[in-house]
Every structure is written in structure tokens, then in C-alpha cells.
mmCIF file of C-alpha atoms in Angstrom:
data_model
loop_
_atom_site.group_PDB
_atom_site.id
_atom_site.type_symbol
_atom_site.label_atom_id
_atom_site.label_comp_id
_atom_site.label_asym_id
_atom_site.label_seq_id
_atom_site.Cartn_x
_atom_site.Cartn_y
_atom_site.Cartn_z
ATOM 1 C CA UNK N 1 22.318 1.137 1.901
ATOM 2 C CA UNK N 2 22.432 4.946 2.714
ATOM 3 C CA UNK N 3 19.596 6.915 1.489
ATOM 4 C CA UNK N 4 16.556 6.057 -0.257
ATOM 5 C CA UNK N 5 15.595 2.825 -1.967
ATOM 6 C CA UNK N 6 13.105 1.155 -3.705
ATOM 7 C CA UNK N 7 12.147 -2.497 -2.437
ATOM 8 C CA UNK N 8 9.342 -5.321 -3.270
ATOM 9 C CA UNK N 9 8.276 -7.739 -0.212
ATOM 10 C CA UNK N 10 7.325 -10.873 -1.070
ATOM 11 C CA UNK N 11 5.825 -13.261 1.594
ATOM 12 C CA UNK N 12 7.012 -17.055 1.557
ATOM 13 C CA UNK N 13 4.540 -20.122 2.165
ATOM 14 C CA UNK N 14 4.862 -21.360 5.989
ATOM 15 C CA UNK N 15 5.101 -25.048 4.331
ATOM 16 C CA UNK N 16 8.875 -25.498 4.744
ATOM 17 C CA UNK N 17 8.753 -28.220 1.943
ATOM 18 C CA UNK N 18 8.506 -24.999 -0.764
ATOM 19 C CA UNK N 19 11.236 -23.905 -2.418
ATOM 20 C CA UNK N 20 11.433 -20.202 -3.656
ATOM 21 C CA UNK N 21 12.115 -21.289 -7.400
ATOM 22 C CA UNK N 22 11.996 -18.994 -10.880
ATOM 23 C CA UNK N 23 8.525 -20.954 -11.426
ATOM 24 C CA UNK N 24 7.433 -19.731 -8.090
ATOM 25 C CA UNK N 25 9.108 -15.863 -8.692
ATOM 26 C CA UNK N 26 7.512 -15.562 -11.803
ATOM 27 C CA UNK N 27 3.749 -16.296 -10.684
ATOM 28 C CA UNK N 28 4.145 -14.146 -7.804
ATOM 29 C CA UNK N 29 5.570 -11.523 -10.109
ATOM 30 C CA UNK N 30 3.047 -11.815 -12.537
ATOM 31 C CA UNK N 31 0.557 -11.056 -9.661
ATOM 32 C CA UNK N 32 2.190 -8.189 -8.491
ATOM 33 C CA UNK N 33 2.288 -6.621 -12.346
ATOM 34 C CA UNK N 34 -1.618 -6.357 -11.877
ATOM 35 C CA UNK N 35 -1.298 -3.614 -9.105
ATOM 36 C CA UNK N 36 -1.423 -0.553 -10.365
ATOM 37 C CA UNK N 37 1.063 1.021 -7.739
ATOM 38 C CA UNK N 38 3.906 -1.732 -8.323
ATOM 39 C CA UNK N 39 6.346 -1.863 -11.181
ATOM 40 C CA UNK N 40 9.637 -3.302 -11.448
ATOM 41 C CA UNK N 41 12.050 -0.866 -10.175
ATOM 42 C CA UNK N 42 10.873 -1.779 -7.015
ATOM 43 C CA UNK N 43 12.592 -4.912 -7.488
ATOM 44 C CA UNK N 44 15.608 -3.245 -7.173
ATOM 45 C CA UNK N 45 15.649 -4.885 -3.111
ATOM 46 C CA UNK N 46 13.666 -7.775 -2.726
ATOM 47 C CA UNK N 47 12.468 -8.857 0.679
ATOM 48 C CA UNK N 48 11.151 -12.584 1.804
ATOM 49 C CA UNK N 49 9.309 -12.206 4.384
ATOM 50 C CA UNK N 50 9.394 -15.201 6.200
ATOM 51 C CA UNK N 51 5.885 -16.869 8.100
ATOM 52 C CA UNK N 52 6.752 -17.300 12.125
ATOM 53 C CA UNK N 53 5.386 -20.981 11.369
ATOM 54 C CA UNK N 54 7.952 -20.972 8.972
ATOM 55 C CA UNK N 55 11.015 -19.598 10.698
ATOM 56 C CA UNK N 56 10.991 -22.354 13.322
ATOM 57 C CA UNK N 57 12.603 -24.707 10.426
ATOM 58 C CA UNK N 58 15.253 -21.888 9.177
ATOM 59 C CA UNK N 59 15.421 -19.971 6.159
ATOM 60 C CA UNK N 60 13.460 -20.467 2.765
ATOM 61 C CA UNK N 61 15.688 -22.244 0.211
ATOM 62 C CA UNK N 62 15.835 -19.456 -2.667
ATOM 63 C CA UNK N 63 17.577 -21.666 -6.202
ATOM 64 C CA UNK N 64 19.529 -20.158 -8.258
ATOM 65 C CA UNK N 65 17.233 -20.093 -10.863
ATOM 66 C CA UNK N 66 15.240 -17.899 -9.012
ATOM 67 C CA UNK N 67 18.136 -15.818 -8.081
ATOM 68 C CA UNK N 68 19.091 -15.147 -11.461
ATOM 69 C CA UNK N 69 15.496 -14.455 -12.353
ATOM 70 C CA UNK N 70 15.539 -11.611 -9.872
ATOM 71 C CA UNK N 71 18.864 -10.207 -11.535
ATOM 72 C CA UNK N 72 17.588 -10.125 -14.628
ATOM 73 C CA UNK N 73 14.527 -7.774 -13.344
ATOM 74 C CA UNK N 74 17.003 -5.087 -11.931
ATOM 75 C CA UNK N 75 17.073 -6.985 -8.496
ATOM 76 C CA UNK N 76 20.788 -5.583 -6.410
ATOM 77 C CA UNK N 77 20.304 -7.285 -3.689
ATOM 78 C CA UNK N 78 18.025 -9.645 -1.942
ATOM 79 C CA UNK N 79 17.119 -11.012 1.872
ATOM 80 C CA UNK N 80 14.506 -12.492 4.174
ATOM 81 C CA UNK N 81 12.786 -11.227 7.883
ATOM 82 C CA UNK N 82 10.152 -12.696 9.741
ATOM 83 C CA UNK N 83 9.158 -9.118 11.187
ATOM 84 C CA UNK N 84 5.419 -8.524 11.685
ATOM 85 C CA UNK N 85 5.474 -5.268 10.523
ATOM 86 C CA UNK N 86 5.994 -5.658 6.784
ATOM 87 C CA UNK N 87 3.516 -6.099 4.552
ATOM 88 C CA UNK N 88 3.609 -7.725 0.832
ATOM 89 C CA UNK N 89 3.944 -5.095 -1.785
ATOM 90 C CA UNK N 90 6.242 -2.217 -2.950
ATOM 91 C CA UNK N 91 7.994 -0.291 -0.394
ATOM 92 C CA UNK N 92 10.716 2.539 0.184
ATOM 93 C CA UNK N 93 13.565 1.654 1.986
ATOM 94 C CA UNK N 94 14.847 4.845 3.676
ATOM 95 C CA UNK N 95 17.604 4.387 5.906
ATOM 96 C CA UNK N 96 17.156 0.542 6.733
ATOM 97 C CA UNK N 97 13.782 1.245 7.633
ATOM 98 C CA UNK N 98 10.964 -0.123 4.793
ATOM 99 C CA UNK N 99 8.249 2.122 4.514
ATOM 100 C CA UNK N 100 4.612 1.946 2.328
ATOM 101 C CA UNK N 101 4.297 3.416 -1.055
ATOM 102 C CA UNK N 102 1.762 5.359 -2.669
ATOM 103 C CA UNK N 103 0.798 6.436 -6.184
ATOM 104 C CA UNK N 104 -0.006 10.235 -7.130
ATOM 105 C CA UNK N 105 -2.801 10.550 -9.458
ATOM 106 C CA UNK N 106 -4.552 13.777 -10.142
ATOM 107 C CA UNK N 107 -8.249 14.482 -9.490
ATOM 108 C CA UNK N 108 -8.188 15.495 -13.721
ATOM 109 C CA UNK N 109 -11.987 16.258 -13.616
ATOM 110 C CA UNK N 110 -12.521 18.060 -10.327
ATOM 111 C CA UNK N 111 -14.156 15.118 -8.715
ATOM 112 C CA UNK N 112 -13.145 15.969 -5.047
ATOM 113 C CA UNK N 113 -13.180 19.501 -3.288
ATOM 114 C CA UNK N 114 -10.444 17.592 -0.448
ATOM 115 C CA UNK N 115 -8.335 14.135 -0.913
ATOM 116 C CA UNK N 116 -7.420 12.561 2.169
ATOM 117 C CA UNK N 117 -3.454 11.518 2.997
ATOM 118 C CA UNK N 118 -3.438 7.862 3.616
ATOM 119 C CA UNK N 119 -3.788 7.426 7.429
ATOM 120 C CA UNK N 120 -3.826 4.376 9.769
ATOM 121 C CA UNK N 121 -6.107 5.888 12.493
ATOM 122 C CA UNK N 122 -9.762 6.929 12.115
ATOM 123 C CA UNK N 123 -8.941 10.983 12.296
ATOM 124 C CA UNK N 124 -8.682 12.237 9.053
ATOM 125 C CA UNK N 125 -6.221 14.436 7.080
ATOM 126 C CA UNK N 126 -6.469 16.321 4.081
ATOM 127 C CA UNK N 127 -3.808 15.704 1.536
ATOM 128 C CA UNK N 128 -2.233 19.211 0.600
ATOM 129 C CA UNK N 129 -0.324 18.263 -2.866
ATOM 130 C CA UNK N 130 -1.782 19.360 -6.084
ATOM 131 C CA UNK N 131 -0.705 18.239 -9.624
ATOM 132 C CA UNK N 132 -0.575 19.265 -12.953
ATOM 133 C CA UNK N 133 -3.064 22.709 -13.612
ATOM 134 C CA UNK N 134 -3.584 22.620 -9.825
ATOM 135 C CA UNK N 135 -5.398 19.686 -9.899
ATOM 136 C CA UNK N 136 -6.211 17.877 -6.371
ATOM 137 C CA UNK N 137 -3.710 14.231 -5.948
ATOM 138 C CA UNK N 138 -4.990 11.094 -4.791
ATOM 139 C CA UNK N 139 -2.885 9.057 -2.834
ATOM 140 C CA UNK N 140 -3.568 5.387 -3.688
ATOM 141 C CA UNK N 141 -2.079 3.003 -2.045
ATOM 142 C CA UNK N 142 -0.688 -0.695 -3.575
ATOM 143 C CA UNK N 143 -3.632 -3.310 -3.215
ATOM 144 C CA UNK N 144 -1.120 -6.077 -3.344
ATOM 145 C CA UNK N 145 -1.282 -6.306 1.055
ATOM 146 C CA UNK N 146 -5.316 -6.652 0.816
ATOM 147 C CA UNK N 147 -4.845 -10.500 -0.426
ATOM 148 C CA UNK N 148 -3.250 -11.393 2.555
ATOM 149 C CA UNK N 149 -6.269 -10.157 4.683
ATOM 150 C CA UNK N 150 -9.400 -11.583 5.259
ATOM 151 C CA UNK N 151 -11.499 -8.580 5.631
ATOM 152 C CA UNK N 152 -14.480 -8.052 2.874
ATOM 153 C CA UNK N 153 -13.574 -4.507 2.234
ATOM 154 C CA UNK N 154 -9.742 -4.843 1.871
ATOM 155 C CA UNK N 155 -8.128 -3.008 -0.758
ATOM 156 C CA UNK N 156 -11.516 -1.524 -2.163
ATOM 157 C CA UNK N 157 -11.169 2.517 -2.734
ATOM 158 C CA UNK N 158 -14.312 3.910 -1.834
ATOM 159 C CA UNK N 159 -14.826 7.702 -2.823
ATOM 160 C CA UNK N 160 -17.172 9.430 -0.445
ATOM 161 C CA UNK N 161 -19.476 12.684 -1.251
ATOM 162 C CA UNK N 162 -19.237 15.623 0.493
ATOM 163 C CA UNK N 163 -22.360 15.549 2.543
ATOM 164 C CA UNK N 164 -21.198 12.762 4.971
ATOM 165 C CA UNK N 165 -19.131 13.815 7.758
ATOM 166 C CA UNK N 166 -16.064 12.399 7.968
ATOM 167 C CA UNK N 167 -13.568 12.799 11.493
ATOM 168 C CA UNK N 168 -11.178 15.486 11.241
ATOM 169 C CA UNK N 169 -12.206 16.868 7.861
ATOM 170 C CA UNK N 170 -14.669 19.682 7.731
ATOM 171 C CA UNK N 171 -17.782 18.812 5.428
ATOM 172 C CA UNK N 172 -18.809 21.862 2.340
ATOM 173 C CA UNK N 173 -22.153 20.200 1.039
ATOM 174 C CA UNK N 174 -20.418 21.603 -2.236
ATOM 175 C CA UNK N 175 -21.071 24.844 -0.136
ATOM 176 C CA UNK N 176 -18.133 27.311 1.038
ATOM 177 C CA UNK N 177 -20.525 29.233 3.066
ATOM 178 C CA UNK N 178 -21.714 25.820 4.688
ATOM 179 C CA UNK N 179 -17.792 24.694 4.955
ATOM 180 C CA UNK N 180 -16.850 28.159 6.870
ATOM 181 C CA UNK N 181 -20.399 27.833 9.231
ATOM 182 C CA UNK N 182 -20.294 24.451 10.288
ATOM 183 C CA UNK N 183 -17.856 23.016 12.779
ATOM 184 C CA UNK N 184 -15.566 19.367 12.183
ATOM 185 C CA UNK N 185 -17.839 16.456 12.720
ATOM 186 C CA UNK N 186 -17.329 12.791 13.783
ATOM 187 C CA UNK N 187 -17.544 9.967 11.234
ATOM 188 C CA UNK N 188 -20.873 8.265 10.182
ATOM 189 C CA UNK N 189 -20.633 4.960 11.491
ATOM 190 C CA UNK N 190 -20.966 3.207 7.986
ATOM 191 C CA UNK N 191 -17.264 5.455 7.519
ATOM 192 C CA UNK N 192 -16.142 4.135 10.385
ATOM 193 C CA UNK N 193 -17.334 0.338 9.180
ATOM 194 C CA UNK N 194 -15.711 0.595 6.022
ATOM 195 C CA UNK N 195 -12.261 2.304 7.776
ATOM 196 C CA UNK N 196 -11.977 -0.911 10.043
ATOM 197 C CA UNK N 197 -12.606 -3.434 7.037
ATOM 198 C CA UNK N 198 -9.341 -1.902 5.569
ATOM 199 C CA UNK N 199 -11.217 0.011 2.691
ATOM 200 C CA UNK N 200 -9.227 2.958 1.391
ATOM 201 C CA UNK N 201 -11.093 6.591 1.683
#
């Protein structure tokens, strides 16, 4: 596949004795379809991504009811890895390589003065895309990956006011003249608590 693709990860069960059936695709599916970032044309690849426990005893046994199951959703093709760094959820495949997703939605009332571009490390970026009438974007990323991990804040979205510093982003007190006087600051540590829980700023 040349170009740009959509694609759904799915992780298997490390008990070998599980089959990847239509019974099983459906639940998961059906879990999936409560995430507001997935929908089904990112079905279009499916990946099983296979448990080192379970790669020891070979690949997951997918039926062909299943199969057919994931046809008749728009899947083209399907396949299963065992590499660590894929997580559950929609992706983008670009050019073999699968990459996160996330969903656009406009700042409508003028909540924020800056969004933040989803970022793995603690230095913070502002997200420069604006939507309809100007309007700041959020960048929200699928929750689907945060029920695979164990931390307490995973997948919670936590909106932050202006008056706590945050690393990397300059801090306005809903103040330009306080945004152009006051240098970047480093993150209050209950920022940097909930950014190492997995929250989403």
C-alpha cells in the first residue's frame, strides 16, 4: 500500500486457546464504536496485534466468520504483528508505517486562548490550526489505548486555565500585556503528575 491509509488495531488475548471469531469481532467492535475518534472507515486495514506471550505458540486463528464480518465493514485487507510500538485504536497507515490519529474539534465558544498539539514529552506545543470562523482546534486523541493501561488518569482530557504555567507555553492570565511581560515557565508539578498518568492536556 502506497500512500495514505486508514487502519484499526485490535489487540488479541495472550491465551492461545482464543479464537478471533465474528462473536469475538463484534464485541470488540462494539467497544471501539463508543470512542468518539474511531469510526468504521478505519476498518478499511485491520491489524492483530499479537501479545509476546502469545506469539511463542504462532499466530491467532482468525475463522472465517470473522473474516467475512470484517468484509462486510469495508475491511481490504487484514494482518497480525507482535511489535511493541502499536497501540489499540484507529491509526493512519502512511507508507507502511502506522501512525496515531486525532480528531479536530473547534473551540466553538472561545474556551481556550492556546490548544496544545498532542505531544509525547513534557515540553509543550501550541497547536496552530484554526477551524470554522477562526475558531481555535482541539486535537483529541482516540481513548480506545487508555484501557489497556493501568494508570488512573489514562485517557481523561483535562482542560487547564490559563493561570498555571505549563512547559513551553507562555501563560496570559487572560492578559496580553501579562503574556508579552512574562517569560515561558516550567510546569506545576500537579501538570507534570497528570502528564505522566497519561491524561490528555
Amino acid at each position: 500500500m502506497v500512500g495514505i491509509n486508514l487502519a484499526t488495531v485490535f489487540p488479541v488475548p495472550p491465551e492461545n486457546s482464543i479464537d478471533i471469531s465474528e462473536e469475538w469481532m463484534r464485541k470488540h467492535l462494539d467497544e471501539y464504536k463508543t470512542d468518539d475518534v474511531f469510526n468504521e472507515v478505519f476498518l478499511a486495514n485491520v491489524v492483530f496485534l499479537e501479545s509476546r506471550q502469545r506469539n511463542a505458540f504462532g499466530r491467532p486463528h482468525i475463522t472465517k466468520d470473522a473474516i467475512n464480518f470484517l468484509y462486510e465493514h469495508g475491511t481490504k485487507q487484514y494482518t497480525s504483528s507482535s511489535s511493541s510500538n502499536y497501540l489499540p485504536g484507529p491509526h493512519v497507515l502512511v507508507d507502511q508505517e502506522l501512525r496515531e490519529v486525532w480528531k479536530l474539534v473547534d473551540d466553538s465558544y472561545g474556551t481556550c486562548m492556546i490548544t496544545l498539539k498532542p505531544h509525547p514529552s513534557d515540553i509543550l506545543e501550541a497547536l496552530m490550526i484554526r477551524g470554522q470562523d477562526h475558531a481555535l482546534s482541539f486535537a483529541l486523541p482516540s481513548r480506545i489505548k487508555s484501557k489497556f493501561q493501568s494508570l488512573p488518569l489514562a485517557g481523561l482530557r483535562i482542560l487547564i486555565k490559563d493561570n498555571i504555567h505549563l512547559k513551553g507555553i507562555k501563560t496570559s492570565v487572560g492578559s496580553r500585556a501579562f503574556y508579552d511581560t512574562y517569560p515561558l515557565r516550567k510546569n506545576l508539578p500537579s501538570v507534570s503528575k497528570s502528564w505522566s498518568t497519561k491524561a490528555y492536556l
